[in-house]
Coordinates of C-alpha atoms and ligand atoms in Angstrom, one line a residue:
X1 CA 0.0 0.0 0.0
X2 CA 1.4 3.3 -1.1
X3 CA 2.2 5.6 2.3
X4 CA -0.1 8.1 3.4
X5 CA 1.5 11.4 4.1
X6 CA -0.2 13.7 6.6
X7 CA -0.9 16.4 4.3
X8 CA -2.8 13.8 2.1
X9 CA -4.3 12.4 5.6
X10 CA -5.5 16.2 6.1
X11 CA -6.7 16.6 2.3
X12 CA -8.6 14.0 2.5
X13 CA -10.8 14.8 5.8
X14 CA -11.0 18.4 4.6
X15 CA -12.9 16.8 1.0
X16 CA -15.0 14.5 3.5
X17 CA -16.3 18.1 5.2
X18 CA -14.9 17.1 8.0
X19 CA -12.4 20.3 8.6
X20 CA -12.0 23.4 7.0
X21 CA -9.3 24.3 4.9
X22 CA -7.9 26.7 8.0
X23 CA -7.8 23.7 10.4
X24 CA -6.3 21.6 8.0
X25 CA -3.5 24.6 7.9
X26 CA -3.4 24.8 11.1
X27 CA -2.7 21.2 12.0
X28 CA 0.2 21.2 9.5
X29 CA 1.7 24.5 10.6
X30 CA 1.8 22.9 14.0
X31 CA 3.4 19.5 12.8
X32 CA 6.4 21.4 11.3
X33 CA 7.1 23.4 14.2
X34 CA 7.3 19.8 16.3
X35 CA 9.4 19.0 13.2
X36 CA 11.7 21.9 13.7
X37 CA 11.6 21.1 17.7
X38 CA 12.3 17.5 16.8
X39 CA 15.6 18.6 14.5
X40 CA 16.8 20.7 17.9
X41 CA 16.4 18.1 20.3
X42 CA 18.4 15.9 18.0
X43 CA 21.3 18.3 17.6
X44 CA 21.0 18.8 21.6
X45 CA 24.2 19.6 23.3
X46 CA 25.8 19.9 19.2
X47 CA 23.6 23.2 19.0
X48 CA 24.2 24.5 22.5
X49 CA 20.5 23.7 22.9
X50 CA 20.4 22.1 26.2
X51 CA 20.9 23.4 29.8
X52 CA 18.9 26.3 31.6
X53 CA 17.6 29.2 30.2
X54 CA 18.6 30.6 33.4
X55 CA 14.4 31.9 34.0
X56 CA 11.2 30.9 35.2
X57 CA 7.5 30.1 33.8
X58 CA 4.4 31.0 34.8
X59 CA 4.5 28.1 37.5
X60 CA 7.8 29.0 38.4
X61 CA 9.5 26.5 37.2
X62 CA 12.8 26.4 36.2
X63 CA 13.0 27.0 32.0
X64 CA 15.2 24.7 30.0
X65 CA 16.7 26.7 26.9
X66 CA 14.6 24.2 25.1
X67 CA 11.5 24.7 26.7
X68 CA 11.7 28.3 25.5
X69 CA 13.0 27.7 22.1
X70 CA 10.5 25.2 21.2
X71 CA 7.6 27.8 22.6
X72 CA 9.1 30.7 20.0
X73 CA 9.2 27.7 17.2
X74 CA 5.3 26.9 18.0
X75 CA 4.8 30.9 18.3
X76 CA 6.2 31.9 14.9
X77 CA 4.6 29.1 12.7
X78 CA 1.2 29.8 13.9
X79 CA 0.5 33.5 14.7
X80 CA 0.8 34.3 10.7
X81 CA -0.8 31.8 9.0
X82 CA -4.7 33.1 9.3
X83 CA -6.1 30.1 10.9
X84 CA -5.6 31.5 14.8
X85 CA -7.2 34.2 17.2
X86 CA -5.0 33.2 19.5
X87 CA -2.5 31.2 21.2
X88 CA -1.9 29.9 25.0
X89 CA 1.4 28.2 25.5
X90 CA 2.3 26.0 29.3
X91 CA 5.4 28.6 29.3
X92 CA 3.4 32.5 29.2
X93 CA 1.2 33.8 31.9
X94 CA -1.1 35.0 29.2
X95 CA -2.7 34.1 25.9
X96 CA -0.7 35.4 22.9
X97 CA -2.4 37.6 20.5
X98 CA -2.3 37.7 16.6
X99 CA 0.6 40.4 15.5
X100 CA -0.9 43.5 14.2
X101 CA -0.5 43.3 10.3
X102 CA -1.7 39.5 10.3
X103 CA -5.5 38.4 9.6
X104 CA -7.0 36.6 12.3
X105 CA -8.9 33.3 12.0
X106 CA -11.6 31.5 14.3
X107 CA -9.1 29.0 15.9
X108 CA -7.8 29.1 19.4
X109 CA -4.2 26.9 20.1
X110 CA -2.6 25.2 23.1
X111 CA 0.0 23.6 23.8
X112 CA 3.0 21.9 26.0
X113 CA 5.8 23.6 23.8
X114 CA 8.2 20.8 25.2
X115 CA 6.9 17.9 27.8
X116 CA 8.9 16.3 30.1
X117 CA 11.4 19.0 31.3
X118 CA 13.2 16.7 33.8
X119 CA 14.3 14.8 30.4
X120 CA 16.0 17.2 28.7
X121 CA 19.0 17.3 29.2
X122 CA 19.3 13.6 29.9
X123 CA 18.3 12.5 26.4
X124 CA 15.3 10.7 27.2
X125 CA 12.2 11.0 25.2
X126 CA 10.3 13.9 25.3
X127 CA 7.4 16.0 23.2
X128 CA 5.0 18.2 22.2
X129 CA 1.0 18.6 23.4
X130 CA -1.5 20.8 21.4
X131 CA -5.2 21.1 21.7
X132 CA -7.7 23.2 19.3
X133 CA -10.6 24.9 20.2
X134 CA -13.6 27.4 18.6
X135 CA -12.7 30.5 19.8
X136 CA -16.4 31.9 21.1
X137 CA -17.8 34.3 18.9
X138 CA -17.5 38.0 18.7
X139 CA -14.9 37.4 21.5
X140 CA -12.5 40.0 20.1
X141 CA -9.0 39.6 20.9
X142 CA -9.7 36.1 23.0
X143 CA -8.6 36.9 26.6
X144 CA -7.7 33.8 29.2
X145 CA -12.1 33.3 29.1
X146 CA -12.2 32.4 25.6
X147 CA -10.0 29.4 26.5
X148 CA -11.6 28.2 29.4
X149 CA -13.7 25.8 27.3
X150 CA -14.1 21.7 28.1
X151 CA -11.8 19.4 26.7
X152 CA -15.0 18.1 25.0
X153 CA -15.3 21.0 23.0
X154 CA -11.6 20.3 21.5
X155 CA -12.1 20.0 18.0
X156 CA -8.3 18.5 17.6
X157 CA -5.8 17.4 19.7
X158 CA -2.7 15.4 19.5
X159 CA 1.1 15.4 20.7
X160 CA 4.6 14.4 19.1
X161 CA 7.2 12.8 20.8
X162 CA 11.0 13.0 20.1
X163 CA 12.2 9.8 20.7
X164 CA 14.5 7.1 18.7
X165 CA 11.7 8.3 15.7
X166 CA 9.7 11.7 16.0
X167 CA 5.9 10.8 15.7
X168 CA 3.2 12.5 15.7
X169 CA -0.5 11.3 17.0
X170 CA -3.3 13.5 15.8
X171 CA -7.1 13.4 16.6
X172 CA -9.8 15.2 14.8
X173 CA -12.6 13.5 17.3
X174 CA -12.8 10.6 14.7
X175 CA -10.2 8.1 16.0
X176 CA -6.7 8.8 17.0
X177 CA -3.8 8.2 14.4
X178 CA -0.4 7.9 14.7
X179 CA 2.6 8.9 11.9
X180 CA 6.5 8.5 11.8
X181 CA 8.2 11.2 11.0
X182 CA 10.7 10.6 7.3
X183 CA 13.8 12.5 8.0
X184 CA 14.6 11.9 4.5
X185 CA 12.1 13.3 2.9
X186 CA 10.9 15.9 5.7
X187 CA 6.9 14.2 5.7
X188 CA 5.2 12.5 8.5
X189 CA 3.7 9.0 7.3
X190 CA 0.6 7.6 8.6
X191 CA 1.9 4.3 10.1
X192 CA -0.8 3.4 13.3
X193 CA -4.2 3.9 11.6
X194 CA -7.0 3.8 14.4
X195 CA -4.9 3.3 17.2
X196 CA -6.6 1.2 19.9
X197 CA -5.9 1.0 23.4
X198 CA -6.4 -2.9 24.6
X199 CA -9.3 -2.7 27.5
X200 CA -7.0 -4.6 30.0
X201 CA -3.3 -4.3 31.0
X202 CA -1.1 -5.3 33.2
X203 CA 1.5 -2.6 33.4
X204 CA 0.9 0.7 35.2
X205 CA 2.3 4.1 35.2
X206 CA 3.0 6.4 38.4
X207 CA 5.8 8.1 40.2
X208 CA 6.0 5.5 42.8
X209 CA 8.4 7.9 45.1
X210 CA 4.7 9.7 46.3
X211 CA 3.4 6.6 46.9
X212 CA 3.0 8.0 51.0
X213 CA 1.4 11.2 49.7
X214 CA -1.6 9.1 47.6
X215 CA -5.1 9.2 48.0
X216 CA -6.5 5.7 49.8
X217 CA -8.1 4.8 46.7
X218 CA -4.8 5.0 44.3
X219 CA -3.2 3.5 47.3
X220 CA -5.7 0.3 47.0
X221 CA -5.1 -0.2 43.5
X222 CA -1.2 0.5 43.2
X223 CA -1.0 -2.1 46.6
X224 CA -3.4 -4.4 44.6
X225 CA -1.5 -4.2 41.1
X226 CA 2.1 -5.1 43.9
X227 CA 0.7 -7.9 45.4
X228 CA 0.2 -9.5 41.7
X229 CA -0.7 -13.2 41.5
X230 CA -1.2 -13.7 45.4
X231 CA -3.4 -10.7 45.7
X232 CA -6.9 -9.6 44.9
X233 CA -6.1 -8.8 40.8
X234 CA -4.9 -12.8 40.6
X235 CA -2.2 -11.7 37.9
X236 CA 1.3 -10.0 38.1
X237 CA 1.4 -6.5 36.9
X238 CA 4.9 -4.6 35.5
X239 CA 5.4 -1.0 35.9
X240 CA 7.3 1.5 33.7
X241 CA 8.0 5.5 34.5
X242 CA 9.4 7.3 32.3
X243 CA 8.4 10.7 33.8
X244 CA 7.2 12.3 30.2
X245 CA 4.0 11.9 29.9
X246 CA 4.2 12.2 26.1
X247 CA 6.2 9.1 26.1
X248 CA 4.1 7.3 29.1
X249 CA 0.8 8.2 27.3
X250 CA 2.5 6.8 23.7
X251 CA 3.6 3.5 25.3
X252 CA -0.3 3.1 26.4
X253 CA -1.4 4.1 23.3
X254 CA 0.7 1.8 21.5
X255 CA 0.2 -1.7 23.9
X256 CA -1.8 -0.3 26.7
X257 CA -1.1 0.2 30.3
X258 CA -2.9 2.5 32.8
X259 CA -1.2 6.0 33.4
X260 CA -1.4 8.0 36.4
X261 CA -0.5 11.4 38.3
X262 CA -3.1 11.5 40.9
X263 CA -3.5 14.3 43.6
X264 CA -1.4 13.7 46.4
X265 CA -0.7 15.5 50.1
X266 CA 2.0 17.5 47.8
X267 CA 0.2 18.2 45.0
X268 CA -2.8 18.7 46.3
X269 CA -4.7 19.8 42.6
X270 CA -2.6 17.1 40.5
X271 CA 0.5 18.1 38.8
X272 CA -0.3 18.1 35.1
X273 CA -2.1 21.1 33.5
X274 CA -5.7 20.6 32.1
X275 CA -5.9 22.8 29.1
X276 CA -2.0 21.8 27.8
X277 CA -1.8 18.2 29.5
X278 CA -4.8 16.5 30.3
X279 CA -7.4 17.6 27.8
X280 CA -5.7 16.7 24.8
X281 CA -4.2 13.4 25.9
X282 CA -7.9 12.4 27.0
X283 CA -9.4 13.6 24.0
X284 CA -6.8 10.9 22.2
X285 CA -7.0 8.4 24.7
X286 CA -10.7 8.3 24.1
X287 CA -10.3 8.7 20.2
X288 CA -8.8 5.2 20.8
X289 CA -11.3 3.7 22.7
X290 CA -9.6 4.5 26.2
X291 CA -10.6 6.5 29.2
X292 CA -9.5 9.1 31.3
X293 CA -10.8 10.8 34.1
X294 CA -9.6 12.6 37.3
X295 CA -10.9 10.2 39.9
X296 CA -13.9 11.2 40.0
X297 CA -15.2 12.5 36.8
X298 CA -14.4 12.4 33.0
X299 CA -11.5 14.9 32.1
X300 CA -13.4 16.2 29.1
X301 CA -16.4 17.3 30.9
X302 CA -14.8 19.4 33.5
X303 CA -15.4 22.9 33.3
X304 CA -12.1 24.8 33.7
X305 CA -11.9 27.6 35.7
X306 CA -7.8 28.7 35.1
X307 CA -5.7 28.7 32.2
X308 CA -2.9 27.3 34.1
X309 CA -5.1 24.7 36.4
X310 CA -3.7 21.8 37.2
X311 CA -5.8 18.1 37.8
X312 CA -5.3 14.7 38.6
X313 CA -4.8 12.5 35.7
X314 CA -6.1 9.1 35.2
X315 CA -6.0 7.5 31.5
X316 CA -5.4 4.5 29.6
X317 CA -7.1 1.3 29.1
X318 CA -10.4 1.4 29.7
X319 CA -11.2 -1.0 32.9
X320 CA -8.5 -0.4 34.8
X321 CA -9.3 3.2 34.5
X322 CA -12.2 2.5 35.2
X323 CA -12.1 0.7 38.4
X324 CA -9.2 3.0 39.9
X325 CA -12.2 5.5 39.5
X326 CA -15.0 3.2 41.2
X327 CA -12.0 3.3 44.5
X328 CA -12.9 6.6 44.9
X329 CA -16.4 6.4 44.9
X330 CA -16.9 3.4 47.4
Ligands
F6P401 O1 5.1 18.5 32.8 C1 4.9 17.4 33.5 C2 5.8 16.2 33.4 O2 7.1 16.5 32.9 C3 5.2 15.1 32.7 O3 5.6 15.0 31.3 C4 5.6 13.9 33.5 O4 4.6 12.8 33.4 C5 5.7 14.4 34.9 O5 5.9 15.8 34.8 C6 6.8 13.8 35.6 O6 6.7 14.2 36.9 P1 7.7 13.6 38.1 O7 9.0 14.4 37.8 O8 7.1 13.9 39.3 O9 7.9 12.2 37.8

């Protein structure tokens, strides 16, 4: 079978009505800047790329030089193009606005310039998160309301993850799809068609070191998933951390697994950010046929009230997520 290109991918779902020529823009604007942050990563330390960029975020974190790189990258393909209103990065207190000079379209972006900070600099996997929303109507220049929308109004979503390949998993609320990027010729290539996550697992995903900081109910399951064949799951389970959630979130995408940051006595709201984090990965999760949810209720129904909010994360195949969340309910 001949390979499918994005672009065509794109082409062809614009001709079906199901996006607009603007989205379709859009989505490839934002798969060559996580091209261009894929080529830096590679170079790495050969590009004087890695290290601190010797400031702080919004959350006060500390900035890698990459994080802000690959924000400027996302920032400078997308605020010309037409297709945006405006744009809300993980690394700026505020949203961005169009530059004066450029037209401005009815799409609002998000994104996770670069996930995974602690991996930076370690050469570890890491990646990209983006999520696309409607901007409301007659909103103007969209201030921080315009993107306080559910993640079920996302009408794309996806992430890329610079690892031994760079690939790219896209959503357009009709399955989720996955594509290598060709170095050689410069294209991504649609290689996972309608990714599915399998309904069981037994592997699980969670920073183990706040395992005395957990909620009782992750604290039940984690102590049931330990206890393996003797215990109450009757099987052994195998856990992997790779602490970036791009790559976590690809692994269970790609052979399942349950994935987890809950709330702890630390961080007592989650750690991961809704609008950058969890909403898109949940949108894609679900796309392929998984769950997600903070615990208590479906990630894409919860009506955010900050730009910058953080929330528990739960996602990944679909029982297991699902009976982590019926802990918290009995
Ligand atoms: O931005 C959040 C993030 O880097 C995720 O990609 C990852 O899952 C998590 O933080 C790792 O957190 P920790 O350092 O606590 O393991």
């Amino acid at each position: 079978m001949k390979n499918v290109s994005l672009t065509q991918y794109l082409v062809e779902r614009e001709r079906a009505g199901k996006i607009d020529s603007s989205l379709r823009l859009l989505i490839e604007s934002v798969a060559r800047a996580c091209q261009a942050i894929g080529a830096q990563v590679n170079r790495g330390a050969l590009a004087g790329v890695l290290g601190s960029a010797g400031s702080r975020n919004v959350q006060a974190e500390e900035q890698k030089k990459l994080d802000v790189i690959s924000n400027d990258i996302l920032l400078e393909a997308n605020e010309w193009g037409g297709s945006l209103a405006a744009l809300a990065s993980e690394e700026m207190e505020l949203p961005a606005q169009i530059p004066p000079g450029n037209p401005r379209g009815e799409y609002l972006l998000l994104f996770d310039p670069l996930d995974g900070s602690s991996n930076i600099d370690v050469n570890v996997s890491i990646g990209t998160i983006f999520s696309v929303l409607r901007a409301p109507r007659g909103s103007g220049e969209p201030n921080e309301a315009a993107f306080l929308q559910p993640g079920r109004s996302q009408l794309a979503a996806g992430f890329a993850v610079y690892g031994p390949s760079t690939v790219l998993v896209l959503t357009l609320g009709e399955g989720a799809h996955g594509f290598a990027l060709d170095r050689d010729t410069g294209t991504f290539v649609l290689t996972n068609p309608a990714i599915r996550v399998p309904e069981d697992t037994a592997e699980f995903a969670i920073n183990m070191s706040n395992m005395r900081r957990w909620e009782p109910p992750v604290k039940r399951y984690i102590d049931e998933c330990l206890a393996g064949k003797d215990g109450p799951r009757g099987k052994d389970f195998n856990m992997r951390w790779i602490a970036s959630m791009v790559a976590d979130v690809y692994r269970v995408l790609s052979r399942g697994g349950i994935f987890m940051y809950p709330r702890d006595a630390k961080n007592k709201d989650g750690r991961l950010r809704l609008m950058y984090e969890a909403n898109p990965m949940a949108m894609v999760v679900e796309q392929a046929g998984g769950a997600a949810t903070d615990g208590r209720q479906r990630i894409l129904d919860i009506a955010p009230q900050k730009l910058h909010q953080r929330v528990p994360v739960i996602l990944g195949s679909k029982n297991e997520v699902e009976r982590v969340t019926s802990y918290h309910g009995s």
